[in-house]
Coordinates of C-alpha atoms in Angstrom, one line a residue:
E1 CA 19.3 -0.4 -45.8
R2 CA 21.0 2.1 -42.9
E3 CA 18.5 0.7 -40.5
A4 CA 19.0 -2.7 -41.0
L5 CA 23.0 -2.0 -41.4
E6 CA 22.5 -0.4 -37.6
N7 CA 20.6 -3.9 -36.3
K8 CA 23.6 -5.9 -37.8
K9 CA 26.1 -3.7 -35.6
I10 CA 24.1 -3.7 -33.1
R11 CA 23.5 -7.3 -32.7
A12 CA 27.4 -7.7 -33.4
E13 CA 28.4 -5.6 -30.5
L14 CA 26.2 -7.7 -28.4
Q15 CA 27.0 -11.1 -29.6
E16 CA 30.4 -9.3 -28.3
S17 CA 29.3 -8.5 -25.0
E18 CA 27.6 -12.0 -24.4
K19 CA 30.9 -13.5 -25.2
R20 CA 32.6 -11.1 -22.9
L21 CA 30.2 -11.8 -19.9
H22 CA 30.1 -16.0 -20.2
A23 CA 34.2 -15.7 -20.6
I24 CA 34.2 -14.1 -17.0
I25 CA 31.4 -16.5 -16.0
N26 CA 33.1 -19.6 -16.7
N27 CA 36.6 -18.1 -15.6
S28 CA 35.2 -17.7 -12.1
T29 CA 35.9 -19.9 -9.5
A30 CA 32.9 -18.7 -7.7
V31 CA 30.2 -21.4 -8.0
I32 CA 27.7 -19.4 -10.8
Y33 CA 24.3 -20.2 -12.0
L34 CA 20.7 -18.4 -12.8
K35 CA 17.4 -20.5 -11.8
D36 CA 14.1 -19.5 -13.5
L37 CA 11.6 -18.5 -11.0
D38 CA 10.0 -22.9 -11.3
G39 CA 13.6 -23.2 -9.9
K40 CA 15.1 -24.8 -12.7
Y41 CA 17.9 -24.1 -13.8
I42 CA 18.7 -21.7 -17.1
M43 CA 23.0 -21.9 -16.8
V44 CA 26.0 -22.9 -14.5
N45 CA 29.4 -21.7 -14.8
K46 CA 31.9 -24.4 -15.5
Y47 CA 33.1 -24.4 -11.7
Y48 CA 29.5 -25.2 -10.8
G49 CA 30.1 -28.0 -13.1
K50 CA 33.5 -28.9 -11.5
L51 CA 32.1 -28.4 -8.1
F52 CA 29.6 -30.9 -8.1
R53 CA 30.8 -33.1 -10.7
M54 CA 28.0 -32.5 -13.1
T55 CA 27.4 -31.1 -16.9
S56 CA 25.8 -28.3 -18.0
K57 CA 23.4 -30.4 -20.2
Q58 CA 23.4 -32.6 -16.3
V59 CA 21.7 -30.0 -15.7
I60 CA 19.9 -27.5 -17.4
G61 CA 15.8 -27.8 -17.4
K62 CA 16.4 -29.4 -13.9
T63 CA 15.4 -28.5 -10.2
D64 CA 17.8 -29.1 -7.4
F65 CA 15.4 -32.1 -6.3
D66 CA 16.4 -33.7 -9.9
L67 CA 19.8 -33.5 -9.2
F68 CA 20.5 -33.5 -5.1
P69 CA 19.7 -35.7 -2.1
L70 CA 16.0 -34.5 -0.8
K71 CA 17.7 -32.2 1.9
N72 CA 20.1 -30.7 -0.2
A73 CA 17.5 -30.2 -2.3
E74 CA 15.0 -28.6 0.1
L75 CA 18.2 -26.2 2.0
F76 CA 18.5 -25.5 -1.8
H77 CA 15.3 -24.3 -2.7
T78 CA 14.8 -22.9 1.1
N79 CA 17.4 -20.1 0.6
D80 CA 15.9 -19.7 -3.6
L81 CA 13.0 -18.6 -2.0
S82 CA 14.5 -16.2 0.5
V83 CA 16.6 -14.6 -2.3
L84 CA 13.5 -13.9 -3.8
K85 CA 11.4 -12.7 -0.7
K86 CA 14.1 -10.4 -0.6
N87 CA 15.5 -9.8 -3.2
Y88 CA 19.1 -10.4 -2.6
S89 CA 21.4 -13.2 -2.6
I90 CA 23.0 -14.4 0.9

C-alpha cells in the first residue's frame, strides 16, 4: 500500500512537471517541434501552428514532405540529417 501511494505521488508530480513544460513550450515565441527518427512530427507548439497556419492535428504523424513544397521539405530534411549527424541543432 505504501508503494502504491508513493507511485501515485510520483505520477502526480510527473504530470505537473509535464504541464509546466507544455506551458513553456506553447507560450514561447520560438518555433518548437519534435520529430522521430523517420522525420515524422511528434509535437509542435502553438507558434509553429501560427507561423505555418496549421493545427497540431494537421502536422502530427506527417513529414515535411507531406506538408511543404518539395524544395522546402528537402531543405528541412537536409537540416534534420545534419542535426542527427552532429547531434546538435543549427
